[in-house]
Amino acid sequence: MGTRLHNMTGMSMMKTNGGTRRRRTAWGPALAVATVALLAAAPAVAADRADTVIVAGAGSVNTLDPIASDYVQTNTITSRIYSPLVTYDAKLNVVGDLASDYKVAPDARSIDFTIRAGAVFHDGTPVTAKDVAYTFDRIKRVAKGVAAYISLYDSAVVTDDQHVTLKLTAPSALFLTSLSKIYILNSKLVTANAGSDDGQAWLQNHDAGSGPYLLTSDNGGNEVIMDWFGKTWQPKGARPTTLDFQRADESGPKRDELASGAIDAASNVIDRDLDALAKVSGVTVAYGRAPSVDGIYFNPSSPDVSDVRVRQAVALAYDYKGALSGIHRNHGALPSGILPDTLPCQPDFPTVAQDLAKAKQLLADAGKSSLTLTLRFQPVFQEQAQEATLLQSNLKAIGVTLNLEPIAFPNYLQLLHDPKQIPAMMLLAESGLFPDPGVFLTKTYMTGQLGTNRAGYSNPKVDDVLGKAVVEADADKRCDLYKEAQTLIQADAVFMPMWWAGSTLAYRSDHLADPLNGSISSNFAPLPYNLKAK
Amino acid sequence: MSVLTLWGLATLVFVMIKLIPGDEAQIAAGPGASAEQVAIVAHRLGFDQPLPQQYLGFIGRLLHGDLGTSVVTSRPVLADLAVVLPSTIELLVAAAIIGTLLAFPSALVAAALRDRPADYGTRVIVIVLGGLPTFWLALMLQYLFGSVLQLTPISGQGSFGVSVPIVTGVPTADALLAGNLPAFADALHYLLLPAVVFAVPFACQVYRLLRATLLGVLASDMVLPVKAKGAGSTRIVLRHALPNALAPAISLMGTLIAGMIGGAVLVETVFGRKGVGNYLANAVALKDTYAVLGTVVFIGITVCVVNLIADLVTLAVDPRLRNASLGAAAT
């Protein structure tokens, strides 16, 4: 990782500027340094820039170990360097990736996989069933990151180089859908560099994958460059030869770099800068749907909100339309269900709407015409702070005093491990990480899911329905069970959906095809940064 | 004294990091981790031990030169710092050079031409620039020179496609070692703006102190005989006043350079540069306990070393201090 593979077109640069610089050197070192520095940037762009896509996003990539792929910034990189056994097609169906075939056992306690013939790692080693077994066993040992997605993994049985069976500790039809972020490691390579930590330190900045791109440079997580892997089984299509992911936390620099053409796409750009970019020639701001929802979890065990009528009243008091236009600038949508947007198997719930009269009536029926509640929220997210403030104002109209208490996410996570400490009301942005809503529903609403059950919610009927869904192999029947569970949860009003947040991406439309058009969410599969047809 | 300072610093930071809300093991295991997985990670990292035991373990490792292992990168903190430190050093050295080049001439001119337009002009500029927040100055310079005038890159450390073998980790030095002048120019180009952002407050403070000290020297009796001999103002300032005014300026520069490592958090973040500041900011955000502790202790050691160097340089350039020290030692 010591050298970037792209070689600069040094000779042409010398011809362009060298003479000028040499002459000025004679006038004095200080002047020469300043002149060289000011004149050097433009010619430094390499010749293959046209076949390169440079993407800027926020947040650090602290490790390239694929076990950390539960972290979205890491997954952006690892999802291209590594391959999972399965992924999703455009209709969100599970399809083989590194696995050419798979079969879930009728009792949902094991899954057989056939490894794709001819698949090789970046060092040329063939991908075998042994690598799959090693990867899963390692994740179980290390118990970090994506380990949460395969907590039911028990063991792997390797039949031969091409066949492996994953055995589970309990029946689960959801296990297969959670495998899209379990990236298979080159066991020989990682074992050779395992050290005392199962290769975590080595994988921090090394590549042991078989994905369509191979790692060529990692500048401490600030810039990661990868090149197309010629031996991949995937067709290249319009994908660029080189992908360059850069970290840029501030929105302003991303706006300016995109406008100048120094980068090709930028995420996490604030609204004001998006407005400015929308006016720049060659730049397009794309808005799409995304599996995300902002909303409030109520802890029904908390005395303040233990009455379902209070929870319903709070939900009816919120000015959803005002928030959509005033806070979210009409991007995203008003929710009509408790799941993040775009996830399938959602019942036909009505779209959320404000009804102050009904809210007042519910409070009166509950004998709580004068009430003080406390909402915890994360002030670092400006829109969430605005949502909280709007709700505070709305609730005042029905005689409820809402105290707003900021909380940091790590602190909130700590509270979730003790149901007695779970906040009465917590405003959060939730995302679906897998297209099967069962993964989200079971983690969030089943009894005993300490750490992920945000409401401390417990309803035996919901447990029973979701328990059936987990072992149901038939996708349609499973979908019906999900809908039934959502209806029960909705009736208990433990989650108040406020906004289906969309996704936003600013990109150079003179260089790239629209990455959001026709693609599935980047939560589920890597966003396609395809070059625009010339 | 330095050892006591570092011990106090390490203890203070240990207490502070433990007071930051959030379970370190939970953060390391991931937000979706089950209680069982969190317990496994906590045990492996030693976070299930009583706090005094964790503290003693940290101090014990520190005494052996082990800053601990980052929970996030799984690498020794010292190894992580070795990767990011050269970039920060490059930035600080560049800032110090630019700051010195800005401060010294302007302070000399201001002192030599006291209460004339040049003096008033530089003082006004210093008052304005010295009061600007670094963060805001960085964004403004990015906008003006990067976006509007397009004279400098906006962020990053090198143009796409520019590549040299990494030897020292300092992009400019590696480019020179590779004999690749265009890559050197490119690295300088990316270094210029963040270095100027750092250099401005540095230069303002050095200017103020140096100008005041020079004026004091110029008003002293020792200058009278020099003037009586007919020396010009330039010679008086450069040959007689400056050497006598140098010691406090060098001492201040040492303190400022050491302090700039802390300021690197802002500049490295805004300009998308890797470095110690950026590493520390990440570590705090992710509650990477040993990365925070190790980095802070490392910065503490650096501050002590830089101050020591500044003291030694001061002794070297000022015979009065040298003689006083030697005399004190002799008696």
Coordinates of N, CA and C in Angstrom, one line a residue, chain A residues 1-11 13-14 21 30 33-34 36-42 44-46 48-49 52 54 59-63 65 70-71 140-151 197 200-202 204-205 218-220 222-223 225 242 244 246-250 252-257 259-260 408-411 413-414 417 443 450-452 454, chain B residues 20-38 40-41 44-45 69-76 80 83-84 101 135 139 142-148 150-167 180-190 192 268-275 278-279 281-283 285-287:
Chain A
M1 N 0.8 -1.2 0.0 CA 0.0 0.0 0.0 C 0.9 1.2 0.0
G2 N 2.2 1.0 -0.2 CA 3.1 2.1 -0.1 C 3.0 3.1 -1.3
T3 N 2.5 2.7 -2.4 CA 2.6 3.5 -3.6 C 1.3 3.5 -4.3
R4 N 0.8 4.6 -4.8 CA -0.3 4.6 -5.6 C 0.0 4.0 -7.0
L5 N -0.9 3.3 -7.6 CA -0.5 2.7 -8.8 C -0.6 3.6 -10.0
H6 N -1.4 4.7 -9.8 CA -1.5 5.6 -11.0 C -0.2 6.4 -11.1
N7 N 0.3 6.4 -12.2 CA 1.5 7.2 -12.4 C 1.2 8.5 -13.1
M8 N 1.8 9.5 -12.5 CA 1.5 10.8 -13.0 C 2.2 11.0 -14.4
T9 N 1.6 11.8 -15.2 CA 2.2 12.1 -16.5 C 3.3 13.1 -16.3
G10 N 4.3 12.7 -15.7 CA 5.4 13.6 -15.3 C 6.0 14.4 -16.4
M11 N 6.3 13.6 -17.5 CA 7.0 14.3 -18.6 C 6.3 15.4 -19.2
M13 N 4.1 17.2 -17.8 CA 4.1 18.3 -16.9 C 5.4 19.1 -17.0
M14 N 6.5 18.4 -17.1 CA 7.7 19.1 -17.2 C 7.8 20.0 -18.4
R21 N 9.4 27.4 -14.6 CA 9.8 27.3 -13.2 C 11.3 27.4 -13.1
A30 N 12.4 31.5 -2.8 CA 11.1 31.8 -2.3 C 10.1 32.0 -3.4
V33 N 9.4 28.6 -5.2 CA 8.5 27.7 -4.5 C 7.0 28.2 -4.7
A34 N 6.8 29.5 -4.5 CA 5.5 30.1 -4.7 C 5.0 29.9 -6.1
V36 N 5.9 27.6 -8.4 CA 5.7 26.2 -8.7 C 4.4 25.8 -8.0
A37 N 4.2 26.2 -6.8 CA 3.0 25.8 -6.1 C 1.7 26.3 -6.7
L38 N 1.8 27.5 -7.2 CA 0.6 28.1 -7.8 C 0.3 27.6 -9.2
L39 N 1.3 27.2 -9.9 CA 1.1 26.8 -11.3 C 0.9 25.3 -11.5
A40 N 1.2 24.5 -10.5 CA 1.3 23.1 -10.7 C 0.0 22.3 -10.8
A41 N -1.1 22.8 -10.2 CA -2.2 22.0 -10.0 C -2.9 21.5 -11.3
A42 N -3.2 22.3 -12.2 CA -3.9 21.8 -13.4 C -3.3 20.7 -14.2
A44 N -1.5 18.4 -13.2 CA -1.2 17.3 -12.4 C -2.3 16.2 -12.6
V45 N -3.4 16.5 -13.3 CA -4.5 15.6 -13.5 C -4.0 14.5 -14.5
A46 N -4.2 13.3 -14.1 CA -3.6 12.2 -15.0 C -4.5 12.0 -16.2
D48 N -5.9 9.3 -17.3 CA -7.0 8.4 -17.2 C -8.1 8.9 -16.3
R49 N -8.1 10.2 -16.1 CA -9.2 10.9 -15.3 C -10.6 10.6 -16.0
T52 N -12.2 7.6 -14.7 CA -12.2 7.6 -13.2 C -13.4 8.3 -12.6
I54 N -14.5 10.1 -9.0 CA -14.1 10.6 -7.7 C -15.3 11.0 -6.9
G59 N -17.3 11.5 6.9 CA -17.0 10.4 7.8 C -15.8 9.7 7.4
S60 N -15.1 9.2 8.5 CA -13.8 8.5 8.3 C -14.0 7.1 8.0
V61 N -13.1 6.5 7.2 CA -13.1 5.0 7.0 C -11.9 4.6 7.9
N62 N -12.2 4.1 9.1 CA -11.1 3.8 10.0 C -10.5 2.5 9.8
T63 N -11.2 1.6 9.1 CA -10.6 0.3 8.8 C -11.3 -0.2 7.5
D65 N -11.3 -3.5 7.2 CA -11.7 -4.9 7.6 C -13.2 -5.0 7.3
D70 N -20.8 -2.9 8.9 CA -22.1 -2.3 9.4 C -22.0 -0.8 9.5
Y71 N -20.8 -0.3 9.3 CA -20.6 1.1 9.3 C -20.6 1.6 7.8
K140 N -17.6 -14.8 13.9 CA -18.2 -15.3 15.2 C -17.2 -15.1 16.3
R141 N -15.9 -15.3 16.1 CA -14.9 -15.2 17.1 C -14.7 -13.7 17.5
V142 N -14.6 -12.8 16.5 CA -14.3 -11.4 16.7 C -15.5 -10.7 17.3
A143 N -16.7 -11.2 17.0 CA -18.0 -10.7 17.6 C -18.1 -9.2 17.5
K144 N -17.7 -8.6 16.3 CA -17.9 -7.1 16.1 C -18.7 -6.9 14.9
G145 N -19.1 -5.7 14.7 CA -19.7 -5.2 13.5 C -20.8 -6.1 12.9
V146 N -20.5 -6.7 11.7 CA -21.5 -7.5 11.0 C -21.9 -8.7 11.8
A147 N -21.1 -9.0 12.9 CA -21.5 -10.2 13.6 C -22.9 -10.2 14.1
A148 N -23.4 -8.9 14.3 CA -24.8 -8.8 14.7 C -25.8 -9.3 13.7
Y149 N -25.4 -9.3 12.4 CA -26.3 -9.8 11.4 C -26.4 -11.3 11.3
I150 N -25.4 -12.0 11.9 CA -25.4 -13.5 11.8 C -25.3 -14.1 13.2
S151 N -26.0 -13.5 14.1 CA -25.9 -14.0 15.5 C -26.4 -15.5 15.6
D197 N -4.8 -11.0 16.5 CA -6.2 -10.4 16.5 C -7.0 -10.8 15.3
Q200 N -7.3 -8.5 12.2 CA -7.9 -7.1 12.2 C -7.0 -6.0 11.9
A201 N -5.8 -6.0 12.5 CA -4.8 -5.0 12.2 C -4.4 -5.0 10.8
W202 N -4.1 -6.2 10.3 CA -3.7 -6.3 8.9 C -4.7 -5.9 7.9
Q204 N -6.9 -3.8 8.3 CA -7.2 -2.4 8.4 C -6.9 -1.6 7.1
N205 N -5.8 -2.0 6.4 CA -5.4 -1.3 5.2 C -4.9 -2.3 4.1
D218 N -4.6 3.6 0.0 CA -5.4 4.0 1.2 C -4.6 5.0 1.9
N219 N -5.0 6.3 1.8 CA -4.3 7.3 2.5 C -5.0 7.6 3.9
G220 N -4.7 6.6 4.8 CA -5.2 6.7 6.1 C -6.7 6.9 6.2
N222 N -8.5 8.7 4.5 CA -9.0 10.0 3.9 C -9.2 9.9 2.4
E223 N -8.5 9.0 1.8 CA -8.7 8.8 0.4 C -8.4 7.3 0.1
I225 N -8.4 4.6 -3.0 CA -8.5 4.4 -4.5 C -8.5 2.9 -4.8
T242 N -11.2 3.2 -12.5 CA -10.7 3.6 -11.2 C -11.8 4.4 -10.4
D244 N -12.3 6.5 -6.8 CA -11.5 7.2 -5.8 C -12.5 7.8 -4.8
Q246 N -13.1 9.9 -1.5 CA -12.4 10.9 -0.6 C -13.3 11.3 0.5
R247 N -12.6 11.6 1.6 CA -13.4 12.1 2.8 C -13.4 13.6 2.8
A248 N -14.6 14.1 2.9 CA -14.7 15.6 3.0 C -15.9 15.9 3.9
D249 N -15.7 16.2 5.1 CA -16.7 16.4 6.1 C -17.5 17.6 5.9
E250 N -16.8 18.7 5.4 CA -17.5 20.0 5.3 C -18.2 20.0 3.9
G252 N -19.2 22.8 2.2 CA -18.7 23.9 1.3 C -17.6 23.4 0.4
P253 N -16.6 22.8 0.9 CA -15.5 22.3 -0.1 C -16.0 21.3 -1.1
K254 N -17.0 20.5 -0.7 CA -17.5 19.5 -1.7 C -18.3 20.2 -2.8
R255 N -19.1 21.2 -2.4 CA -19.8 22.1 -3.3 C -18.8 22.7 -4.4
D256 N -17.7 23.2 -3.9 CA -16.8 23.9 -4.8 C -16.0 22.9 -5.6
E257 N -15.7 21.8 -5.1 CA -14.9 20.8 -5.8 C -15.8 20.2 -6.9
A259 N -18.4 21.7 -8.3 CA -18.6 22.7 -9.3 C -17.4 22.9 -10.3
S260 N -16.2 22.7 -9.7 CA -15.0 22.8 -10.5 C -14.6 21.6 -11.3
A408 N -26.4 12.1 23.3 CA -25.5 11.6 22.3 C -25.8 10.1 22.0
F409 N -25.6 9.7 20.8 CA -26.1 8.4 20.4 C -25.4 7.3 21.2
P410 N -24.1 7.4 21.5 CA -23.4 6.3 22.3 C -24.1 6.2 23.6
N411 N -24.5 7.3 24.2 CA -25.1 7.3 25.5 C -26.5 6.7 25.4
L413 N -27.4 4.4 23.2 CA -27.2 3.0 23.0 C -27.0 2.3 24.3
Q414 N -26.3 2.9 25.2 CA -26.0 2.4 26.5 C -27.3 2.2 27.3
H417 N -29.7 -1.0 26.9 CA -29.4 -2.3 27.5 C -30.1 -2.6 28.8
K443 N -35.6 -7.2 15.0 CA -34.6 -6.5 15.8 C -35.2 -5.4 16.6
L450 N -32.4 -6.8 23.4 CA -31.7 -5.7 24.1 C -30.7 -5.0 23.2
G451 N -30.7 -3.7 23.2 CA -29.8 -3.0 22.4 C -30.3 -2.5 21.1
T452 N -31.3 -3.2 20.6 CA -31.9 -2.8 19.3 C -33.4 -2.6 19.4
R454 N -35.8 -0.4 20.4 CA -35.7 1.0 20.8 C -36.7 1.5 21.8
Chain B
I20 N -17.1 10.6 29.3 CA -17.8 10.8 28.0 C -18.9 9.7 28.0
P21 N -20.2 10.1 27.7 CA -21.2 9.1 27.7 C -21.0 8.0 26.6
G22 N -21.4 6.8 26.9 CA -21.3 5.7 25.9 C -20.4 4.6 26.4
D23 N -20.8 3.4 26.0 CA -20.1 2.2 26.4 C -19.1 1.9 25.3
E24 N -17.8 1.9 25.7 CA -16.7 1.7 24.7 C -16.9 0.4 23.9
A25 N -17.2 -0.6 24.7 CA -17.4 -2.0 24.1 C -18.5 -2.0 23.1
Q26 N -19.6 -1.3 23.5 CA -20.8 -1.2 22.6 C -20.4 -0.5 21.3
I27 N -19.7 0.5 21.4 CA -19.2 1.3 20.2 C -18.3 0.4 19.3
A28 N -17.4 -0.3 20.0 CA -16.5 -1.2 19.3 C -17.2 -2.3 18.6
A29 N -18.2 -2.8 19.3 CA -18.9 -4.0 18.7 C -19.9 -3.6 17.6
G30 N -20.3 -2.3 17.7 CA -21.3 -1.9 16.6 C -22.7 -1.6 17.2
P31 N -23.4 -0.7 16.6 CA -24.7 -0.4 17.1 C -25.7 -1.5 17.2
G32 N -25.6 -2.5 16.3 CA -26.5 -3.6 16.2 C -26.1 -4.8 17.1
A33 N -25.0 -4.7 17.8 CA -24.5 -5.8 18.5 C -25.4 -6.2 19.6
S34 N -25.5 -7.6 19.9 CA -26.3 -8.1 21.0 C -25.5 -7.9 22.3
A35 N -26.2 -8.0 23.4 CA -25.5 -7.8 24.7 C -24.4 -8.9 24.8
E36 N -24.6 -10.0 24.3 CA -23.6 -11.1 24.4 C -22.3 -10.7 23.6
Q37 N -22.5 -10.2 22.4 CA -21.4 -9.7 21.6 C -20.7 -8.6 22.3
V38 N -21.4 -7.7 22.9 CA -20.8 -6.5 23.5 C -19.9 -7.1 24.7
I40 N -18.5 -10.0 24.9 CA -17.3 -10.6 24.4 C -16.2 -9.5 24.1
V41 N -16.7 -8.5 23.4 CA -15.7 -7.4 23.0 C -15.2 -6.7 24.3
R44 N -12.5 -8.9 25.8 CA -11.3 -8.9 25.0 C -10.5 -7.6 25.1
L45 N -11.2 -6.5 25.2 CA -10.5 -5.2 25.3 C -10.2 -4.8 26.7
T69 N -3.7 -0.1 22.1 CA -4.2 -0.5 20.8 C -5.5 0.2 20.5
S70 N -5.6 0.7 19.3 CA -6.9 1.4 18.9 C -8.0 0.3 18.8
V71 N -9.1 0.7 19.4 CA -10.3 -0.2 19.4 C -10.8 -0.3 17.9
V72 N -10.7 0.8 17.2 CA -11.3 1.0 15.9 C -10.4 0.4 14.8
T73 N -9.2 0.7 14.8 CA -8.3 0.2 13.7 C -7.6 -1.1 14.1
S74 N -7.7 -1.5 15.4 CA -7.0 -2.7 15.9 C -5.5 -2.7 15.7
R75 N -5.0 -1.5 15.5 CA -3.5 -1.4 15.4 C -3.0 -0.7 16.6
P76 N -1.7 -0.9 16.9 CA -1.1 -0.1 18.0 C -1.2 1.4 17.7
D80 N -0.4 3.7 14.3 CA -1.3 4.6 13.7 C -0.8 6.1 13.6
V83 N 1.8 6.8 11.0 CA 1.3 7.0 9.7 C 0.8 8.4 9.4
V84 N 0.2 9.0 10.5 CA -0.4 10.3 10.3 C 0.5 11.5 10.7
L101 N 8.2 34.1 7.9 CA 8.5 34.9 6.8 C 7.6 36.1 6.8
F135 N -11.2 28.4 11.8 CA -12.2 27.7 11.0 C -12.8 28.5 9.9
L139 N -12.4 28.4 5.7 CA -13.4 28.3 4.7 C -13.4 29.5 3.7
Q142 N -10.6 29.0 1.3 CA -11.0 27.9 0.4 C -11.9 28.5 -0.7
Y143 N -12.8 29.3 -0.2 CA -13.8 29.9 -1.2 C -13.1 30.8 -2.2
L144 N -12.2 31.7 -1.6 CA -11.6 32.7 -2.4 C -10.6 32.2 -3.4
F145 N -9.6 31.5 -2.8 CA -8.5 31.0 -3.7 C -8.8 29.7 -4.4
G146 N -9.6 28.8 -3.8 CA -10.0 27.6 -4.4 C -11.1 27.6 -5.3
S147 N -12.2 28.3 -4.9 CA -13.4 28.3 -5.7 C -13.5 29.5 -6.7
V148 N -13.3 30.7 -6.2 CA -13.5 31.9 -7.0 C -12.3 32.1 -8.0
Q150 N -9.6 30.0 -8.2 CA -9.1 28.7 -8.6 C -7.6 28.7 -8.7
L151 N -6.9 29.3 -7.8 CA -5.5 29.3 -7.7 C -4.9 28.1 -6.9
T152 N -5.7 27.6 -6.0 CA -5.3 26.5 -5.2 C -6.3 25.4 -5.1
P153 N -5.9 24.2 -4.8 CA -6.9 23.1 -4.6 C -7.8 23.4 -3.3
I154 N -9.0 22.9 -3.3 CA -9.8 23.2 -2.1 C -9.5 22.3 -0.9
S155 N -9.3 21.1 -1.2 CA -9.0 20.2 -0.1 C -8.3 19.0 -0.6
G156 N -7.8 18.2 0.3 CA -7.0 17.0 -0.1 C -5.5 17.2 0.1
Q157 N -4.7 16.2 -0.4 CA -3.3 16.3 -0.2 C -2.5 16.0 -1.5
G158 N -3.3 15.8 -2.6 CA -2.6 15.6 -3.8 C -3.6 15.4 -5.0
S159 N -3.1 15.8 -6.2 CA -4.0 15.6 -7.3 C -4.2 14.2 -7.7
F160 N -5.3 13.9 -8.3 CA -5.6 12.5 -8.8 C -4.5 12.1 -9.7
G161 N -3.9 10.9 -9.5 CA -2.9 10.4 -10.5 C -1.5 10.7 -10.1
V162 N -1.3 11.6 -9.1 CA 0.0 12.0 -8.7 C 0.5 10.9 -7.7
S163 N 1.6 10.3 -7.9 CA 2.0 9.2 -7.1 C 3.5 9.1 -7.0
V164 N 4.0 9.0 -5.7 CA 5.4 8.7 -5.5 C 5.5 7.7 -4.4
P165 N 6.6 6.9 -4.4 CA 6.7 5.9 -3.3 C 6.7 6.6 -1.9
I166 N 6.0 6.0 -1.0 CA 6.0 6.6 0.4 C 7.2 6.1 1.2
V167 N 8.0 7.1 1.5 CA 9.2 6.8 2.3 C 9.1 7.4 3.7
N180 N 10.9 13.6 -8.2 CA 9.7 13.9 -9.0 C 9.3 15.4 -8.7
L181 N 9.8 16.3 -9.4 CA 9.5 17.7 -9.2 C 8.1 18.1 -9.4
P182 N 7.4 17.6 -10.4 CA 6.0 17.9 -10.6 C 5.2 17.5 -9.4
A183 N 5.5 16.3 -8.8 CA 4.8 15.8 -7.7 C 5.1 16.6 -6.5
F184 N 6.3 17.1 -6.4 CA 6.7 18.0 -5.3 C 5.9 19.3 -5.4
A185 N 5.8 19.9 -6.6 CA 5.0 21.1 -6.8 C 3.6 20.9 -6.4
D186 N 3.1 19.7 -6.8 CA 1.7 19.4 -6.5 C 1.4 19.3 -5.0
A187 N 2.3 18.6 -4.3 CA 2.2 18.5 -2.9 C 2.3 19.9 -2.2
L188 N 3.2 20.7 -2.7 CA 3.3 22.1 -2.2 C 2.0 22.9 -2.4
H189 N 1.4 22.6 -3.6 CA 0.2 23.3 -4.0 C -0.9 23.0 -3.0
Y190 N -1.0 21.7 -2.6 CA -2.1 21.3 -1.7 C -1.7 21.8 -0.2
L192 N -0.2 24.6 0.6 CA -0.1 26.1 0.7 C -1.2 26.7 1.6
E268 N -7.0 20.2 9.6 CA -7.0 19.0 8.9 C -8.4 18.5 8.5
T269 N -9.3 18.8 9.4 CA -10.7 18.4 9.0 C -11.2 19.2 7.9
V270 N -11.1 20.5 7.9 CA -11.6 21.4 6.9 C -10.9 21.1 5.5
F271 N -9.6 20.8 5.6 CA -8.9 20.6 4.3 C -8.8 19.1 3.9
G272 N -9.4 18.3 4.7 CA -9.4 16.9 4.3 C -8.0 16.3 4.3
R273 N -7.2 16.6 5.2 CA -5.8 16.1 5.3 C -5.7 15.1 6.4
K274 N -5.0 14.1 6.1 CA -4.7 13.1 7.3 C -3.7 13.8 8.2
G275 N -3.8 13.4 9.5 CA -2.8 14.0 10.4 C -3.3 13.6 11.8
N278 N -6.7 15.1 12.9 CA -7.8 14.3 12.3 C -8.0 13.0 13.0
Y279 N -6.9 12.3 13.3 CA -6.9 11.0 14.0 C -7.5 11.2 15.4
A281 N -9.6 13.6 16.4 CA -11.0 13.9 16.3 C -11.8 12.6 16.0
N282 N -11.4 11.8 15.2 CA -12.0 10.5 15.0 C -12.1 9.7 16.2
A283 N -11.0 9.6 16.9 CA -10.9 8.8 18.1 C -11.9 9.3 19.2
A285 N -14.7 11.0 18.6 CA -16.0 10.8 18.1 C -16.4 9.3 18.3
L286 N -15.5 8.4 18.1 CA -15.8 7.0 18.2 C -15.5 6.4 19.6
K287 N -15.1 7.3 20.5 CA -14.7 6.9 21.9 C -13.7 5.7 21.8

